[in-house]
Amino acid sequence: MAGSGRRPEHRGPPELFYDEAEARKYSQNSRMIEIQSQMSERAVELLGLPEDRPCFLLDVGCGSGLSGDYISEEGHHWVGMDISSAMLDVAMEREVEGDLILADMGQGIPFRPGMFDGCVSISAVQWLCNADKKTHSPPKRLYRFFSTLYSALARGSRAILQLYPENSEQVTLADGERGCKEGGGREALLKVWLFFQGVLGAELELITAQAMKAGFTGGMVVDYPNSAKAKKFFLCLFVGTAGALPKALGAECADGEESQQAKFTNERTRFRNAKGKSVKKSRDWVLEKKERRRRQGKEVRVDTRYTGRKRRPRF
């Protein structure tokens, strides 16, 4: 897909790709409008907003305001930000109800702390994985985005980011998840690496790692995981106390099968490399090696809590 240039983010920076002609499609193409509206409706549903009061939401990459239309229909208020002036011009012509701001999300969310009750973003976050300028560093821009977004959201709120990972055609969530928790000084830093069928999605790794580094918890909800066309990825991020992941659409499981969702947990599980093998010299690698020697009939020391633990250097 990258070679054919079919992905929009491979054709140039978003502020240039979404020119006036491209922006018009989001107000004239009925199919694009329908798809955008469906994803927006699903994103707002995943926010789990209270029904007894209106909320104040942030729409990152708001474009022509199609997502904002649904937010307004649900009785909520919103602010939209986008890097494309052409898309915002179309939104103003459509007289959307939300406020609009021209801004680059890679430079951070320019709002005061705790201002929003939730955030939605449709097909925007993956743009930060590209370096469109020499000064752009995707990890730094992603961290800047997530850290300032975390600050701008109220405690207990959610951010729902719909995205198209570059290796999505290789992803099968039924094959499970991998997670590991690493100590980070006074506070534990949760890093989650997603491995599917032995294939490491570079974009998913980059995005989720920076989101966790910024303080978010949560996971990936994949609607219709077994459909090539209907499959949709929603990164559900929680601010503060982590909640239960929403149930994915089209992922009903038979008895005895695990739910087809990838979630970020505090559970320490095996960490494997891209070939599905335990990392060399890790505790799991040591335990597997000792087990192989036992099967070979060799004498092996008993496993203890110190097995595989790194020793401090002696001076």
PDB file of N, CA and C in Angstrom, residues 145-196:
ATOM      1  N   PHE A 145       1.638  15.326  21.705  1.00  0.00           N
ATOM      2  CA  PHE A 145       0.193  15.271  21.516  1.00  0.00           C
ATOM      3  C   PHE A 145      -0.487  14.582  22.690  1.00  0.00           C
ATOM      4  N   PHE A 146      -0.020  13.385  23.055  1.00  0.00           N
ATOM      5  CA  PHE A 146      -0.681  12.613  24.106  1.00  0.00           C
ATOM      6  C   PHE A 146      -0.524  13.255  25.485  1.00  0.00           C
ATOM      7  N   SER A 147       0.643  13.814  25.771  1.00  0.00           N
ATOM      8  CA  SER A 147       0.857  14.418  27.086  1.00  0.00           C
ATOM      9  C   SER A 147      -0.017  15.649  27.292  1.00  0.00           C
ATOM     10  N   THR A 148      -0.152  16.481  26.265  1.00  0.00           N
ATOM     11  CA  THR A 148      -0.997  17.671  26.388  1.00  0.00           C
ATOM     12  C   THR A 148      -2.479  17.303  26.337  1.00  0.00           C
ATOM     13  N   LEU A 149      -2.822  16.243  25.600  1.00  0.00           N
ATOM     14  CA  LEU A 149      -4.211  15.766  25.575  1.00  0.00           C
ATOM     15  C   LEU A 149      -4.601  15.231  26.949  1.00  0.00           C
ATOM     16  N   TYR A 150      -3.690  14.489  27.575  1.00  0.00           N
ATOM     17  CA  TYR A 150      -3.945  13.954  28.914  1.00  0.00           C
ATOM     18  C   TYR A 150      -4.222  15.089  29.894  1.00  0.00           C
ATOM     19  N   SER A 151      -3.473  16.161  29.764  1.00  0.00           N
ATOM     20  CA  SER A 151      -3.652  17.306  30.647  1.00  0.00           C
ATOM     21  C   SER A 151      -4.973  18.019  30.389  1.00  0.00           C
ATOM     22  N   ALA A 152      -5.381  18.097  29.115  1.00  0.00           N
ATOM     23  CA  ALA A 152      -6.589  18.844  28.761  1.00  0.00           C
ATOM     24  C   ALA A 152      -7.878  18.111  29.114  1.00  0.00           C
ATOM     25  N   LEU A 153      -7.789  16.813  29.391  1.00  0.00           N
ATOM     26  CA  LEU A 153      -8.976  16.020  29.695  1.00  0.00           C
ATOM     27  C   LEU A 153      -9.219  15.955  31.201  1.00  0.00           C
ATOM     28  N   ALA A 154     -10.482  15.945  31.569  1.00  0.00           N
ATOM     29  CA  ALA A 154     -10.849  15.827  32.977  1.00  0.00           C
ATOM     30  C   ALA A 154     -10.574  14.413  33.464  1.00  0.00           C
ATOM     31  N   ARG A 155     -10.275  14.273  34.736  1.00  0.00           N
ATOM     32  CA  ARG A 155     -10.000  12.964  35.308  1.00  0.00           C
ATOM     33  C   ARG A 155     -11.243  12.076  35.207  1.00  0.00           C
ATOM     34  N   GLY A 156     -11.038  10.832  34.774  1.00  0.00           N
ATOM     35  CA  GLY A 156     -12.142   9.905  34.602  1.00  0.00           C
ATOM     36  C   GLY A 156     -12.749   9.928  33.209  1.00  0.00           C
ATOM     37  N   SER A 157     -12.254  10.821  32.338  1.00  0.00           N
ATOM     38  CA  SER A 157     -12.784  10.915  30.979  1.00  0.00           C
ATOM     39  C   SER A 157     -12.049   9.959  30.045  1.00  0.00           C
ATOM     40  N   ARG A 158     -12.478   9.936  28.796  1.00  0.00           N
ATOM     41  CA  ARG A 158     -11.889   9.038  27.803  1.00  0.00           C
ATOM     42  C   ARG A 158     -11.524   9.804  26.533  1.00  0.00           C
ATOM     43  N   ALA A 159     -10.593   9.229  25.805  1.00  0.00           N
ATOM     44  CA  ALA A 159     -10.272   9.704  24.451  1.00  0.00           C
ATOM     45  C   ALA A 159     -10.427   8.507  23.521  1.00  0.00           C
ATOM     46  N   ILE A 160     -11.216   8.669  22.476  1.00  0.00           N
ATOM     47  CA  ILE A 160     -11.452   7.601  21.503  1.00  0.00           C
ATOM     48  C   ILE A 160     -10.849   8.037  20.182  1.00  0.00           C
ATOM     49  N   LEU A 161      -9.796   7.337  19.765  1.00  0.00           N
ATOM     50  CA  LEU A 161      -9.061   7.707  18.563  1.00  0.00           C
ATOM     51  C   LEU A 161      -9.204   6.600  17.525  1.00  0.00           C
ATOM     52  N   GLN A 162      -9.967   6.885  16.472  1.00  0.00           N
ATOM     53  CA  GLN A 162     -10.089   5.919  15.382  1.00  0.00           C
ATOM     54  C   GLN A 162      -8.906   6.102  14.451  1.00  0.00           C
ATOM     55  N   LEU A 163      -8.278   4.998  14.075  1.00  0.00           N
ATOM     56  CA  LEU A 163      -7.103   5.098  13.216  1.00  0.00           C
ATOM     57  C   LEU A 163      -7.021   3.903  12.286  1.00  0.00           C
ATOM     58  N   TYR A 164      -6.197   4.043  11.256  1.00  0.00           N
ATOM     59  CA  TYR A 164      -5.941   2.971  10.306  1.00  0.00           C
ATOM     60  C   TYR A 164      -4.478   2.578  10.398  1.00  0.00           C
ATOM     61  N   PRO A 165      -4.131   1.546  11.197  1.00  0.00           N
ATOM     62  CA  PRO A 165      -2.726   1.136  11.268  1.00  0.00           C
ATOM     63  C   PRO A 165      -2.257   0.609   9.927  1.00  0.00           C
ATOM     64  N   GLU A 166      -1.003   0.881   9.615  1.00  0.00           N
ATOM     65  CA  GLU A 166      -0.486   0.555   8.296  1.00  0.00           C
ATOM     66  C   GLU A 166      -0.492  -0.933   8.020  1.00  0.00           C
ATOM     67  N   ASN A 167      -0.327  -1.759   9.058  1.00  0.00           N
ATOM     68  CA  ASN A 167      -0.300  -3.205   8.871  1.00  0.00           C
ATOM     69  C   ASN A 167      -1.601  -3.853   9.295  1.00  0.00           C
ATOM     70  N   SER A 168      -2.717  -3.133   9.172  1.00  0.00           N
ATOM     71  CA  SER A 168      -3.983  -3.649   9.665  1.00  0.00           C
ATOM     72  C   SER A 168      -4.418  -4.907   8.935  1.00  0.00           C
ATOM     73  N   GLU A 169      -3.988  -5.082   7.671  1.00  0.00           N
ATOM     74  CA  GLU A 169      -4.385  -6.280   6.959  1.00  0.00           C
ATOM     75  C   GLU A 169      -3.698  -7.522   7.508  1.00  0.00           C
ATOM     76  N   GLN A 170      -2.660  -7.332   8.329  1.00  0.00           N
ATOM     77  CA  GLN A 170      -1.955  -8.462   8.903  1.00  0.00           C
ATOM     78  C   GLN A 170      -2.381  -8.731  10.339  1.00  0.00           C
ATOM     79  N   VAL A 171      -3.264  -7.896  10.875  1.00  0.00           N
ATOM     80  CA  VAL A 171      -3.610  -7.986  12.285  1.00  0.00           C
ATOM     81  C   VAL A 171      -4.804  -8.906  12.488  1.00  0.00           C
ATOM     82  N   THR A 172      -4.668  -9.889  13.360  1.00  0.00           N
ATOM     83  CA  THR A 172      -5.758 -10.749  13.772  1.00  0.00           C
ATOM     84  C   THR A 172      -5.781 -10.757  15.292  1.00  0.00           C
ATOM     85  N   LEU A 173      -6.727 -10.071  15.872  1.00  0.00           N
ATOM     86  CA  LEU A 173      -6.727  -9.895  17.314  1.00  0.00           C
ATOM     87  C   LEU A 173      -7.032 -11.184  18.054  1.00  0.00           C
ATOM     88  N   ALA A 174      -7.607 -12.180  17.394  1.00  0.00           N
ATOM     89  CA  ALA A 174      -7.902 -13.442  18.063  1.00  0.00           C
ATOM     90  C   ALA A 174      -6.640 -14.142  18.507  1.00  0.00           C
ATOM     91  N   ASP A 175      -5.521 -13.769  17.924  1.00  0.00           N
ATOM     92  CA  ASP A 175      -4.262 -14.410  18.282  1.00  0.00           C
ATOM     93  C   ASP A 175      -3.673 -13.881  19.571  1.00  0.00           C
ATOM     94  N   GLY A 176      -4.349 -12.913  20.178  1.00  0.00           N
ATOM     95  CA  GLY A 176      -3.956 -12.548  21.540  1.00  0.00           C
ATOM     96  C   GLY A 176      -3.214 -11.254  21.672  1.00  0.00           C
ATOM     97  N   GLU A 177      -2.602 -11.079  22.808  1.00  0.00           N
ATOM     98  CA  GLU A 177      -1.957  -9.837  23.175  1.00  0.00           C
ATOM     99  C   GLU A 177      -0.709 -10.135  23.981  1.00  0.00           C
ATOM    100  N   ARG A 178       0.198  -9.194  23.985  1.00  0.00           N
ATOM    101  CA  ARG A 178       1.412  -9.309  24.788  1.00  0.00           C
ATOM    102  C   ARG A 178       1.560  -8.016  25.579  1.00  0.00           C
ATOM    103  N   GLY A 179       1.920  -8.067  26.797  1.00  0.00           N
ATOM    104  CA  GLY A 179       2.101  -6.850  27.591  1.00  0.00           C
ATOM    105  C   GLY A 179       3.183  -7.035  28.623  1.00  0.00           C
ATOM    106  N   CYS A 180       3.825  -5.978  28.955  1.00  0.00           N
ATOM    107  CA  CYS A 180       4.814  -6.036  30.034  1.00  0.00           C
ATOM    108  C   CYS A 180       4.831  -4.712  30.758  1.00  0.00           C
ATOM    109  N   LYS A 181       5.113  -4.782  32.032  1.00  0.00           N
ATOM    110  CA  LYS A 181       5.150  -3.587  32.862  1.00  0.00           C
ATOM    111  C   LYS A 181       6.563  -3.384  33.357  1.00  0.00           C
ATOM    112  N   GLU A 182       7.082  -2.166  33.156  1.00  0.00           N
ATOM    113  CA  GLU A 182       8.444  -1.876  33.568  1.00  0.00           C
ATOM    114  C   GLU A 182       8.420  -0.786  34.634  1.00  0.00           C
ATOM    115  N   GLY A 183       9.254  -0.946  35.647  1.00  0.00           N
ATOM    116  CA  GLY A 183       9.328   0.066  36.689  1.00  0.00           C
ATOM    117  C   GLY A 183       9.940   1.343  36.156  1.00  0.00           C
ATOM    118  N   GLY A 184       9.431   2.486  36.587  1.00  0.00           N
ATOM    119  CA  GLY A 184       9.956   3.764  36.121  1.00  0.00           C
ATOM    120  C   GLY A 184      10.149   4.733  37.252  1.00  0.00           C
ATOM    121  N   GLY A 185      11.046   4.403  38.195  1.00  0.00           N
ATOM    122  CA  GLY A 185      11.282   5.311  39.310  1.00  0.00           C
ATOM    123  C   GLY A 185      10.141   5.236  40.302  1.00  0.00           C
ATOM    124  N   ARG A 186       9.611   6.393  40.690  1.00  0.00           N
ATOM    125  CA  ARG A 186       8.565   6.451  41.701  1.00  0.00           C
ATOM    126  C   ARG A 186       7.242   5.946  41.164  1.00  0.00           C
ATOM    127  N   GLU A 187       7.034   6.061  39.882  1.00  0.00           N
ATOM    128  CA  GLU A 187       5.765   5.617  39.314  1.00  0.00           C
ATOM    129  C   GLU A 187       6.023   4.552  38.260  1.00  0.00           C
ATOM    130  N   ALA A 188       5.145   3.592  38.193  1.00  0.00           N
ATOM    131  CA  ALA A 188       5.283   2.532  37.190  1.00  0.00           C
ATOM    132  C   ALA A 188       4.884   3.070  35.827  1.00  0.00           C
ATOM    133  N   LEU A 189       5.724   2.828  34.835  1.00  0.00           N
ATOM    134  CA  LEU A 189       5.444   3.255  33.469  1.00  0.00           C
ATOM    135  C   LEU A 189       4.945   2.053  32.687  1.00  0.00           C
ATOM    136  N   LEU A 190       3.716   2.148  32.225  1.00  0.00           N
ATOM    137  CA  LEU A 190       3.109   1.031  31.523  1.00  0.00           C
ATOM    138  C   LEU A 190       3.368   1.146  30.027  1.00  0.00           C
ATOM    139  N   LYS A 191       4.060   0.131  29.486  1.00  0.00           N
ATOM    140  CA  LYS A 191       4.307   0.089  28.046  1.00  0.00           C
ATOM    141  C   LYS A 191       3.659  -1.164  27.477  1.00  0.00           C
ATOM    142  N   VAL A 192       2.932  -0.999  26.418  1.00  0.00           N
ATOM    143  CA  VAL A 192       2.274  -2.146  25.821  1.00  0.00           C
ATOM    144  C   VAL A 192       2.706  -2.289  24.370  1.00  0.00           C
ATOM    145  N   TRP A 193       3.186  -3.446  24.033  1.00  0.00           N
ATOM    146  CA  TRP A 193       3.626  -3.724  22.671  1.00  0.00           C
ATOM    147  C   TRP A 193       2.656  -4.745  22.080  1.00  0.00           C
ATOM    148  N   LEU A 194       2.080  -4.439  20.944  1.00  0.00           N
ATOM    149  CA  LEU A 194       1.093  -5.316  20.333  1.00  0.00           C
ATOM    150  C   LEU A 194       1.752  -6.202  19.283  1.00  0.00           C
ATOM    151  N   PHE A 195       1.659  -7.498  19.488  1.00  0.00           N
ATOM    152  CA  PHE A 195       2.178  -8.456  18.533  1.00  0.00           C
ATOM    153  C   PHE A 195       1.013  -9.301  18.021  1.00  0.00           C
ATOM    154  N   PHE A 196       0.849  -9.373  16.728  1.00  0.00           N
ATOM    155  CA  PHE A 196      -0.223 -10.162  16.172  1.00  0.00           C
ATOM    156  C   PHE A 196       0.368 -11.109  15.114  1.00  0.00           C
TER     157      PHE A 196
END
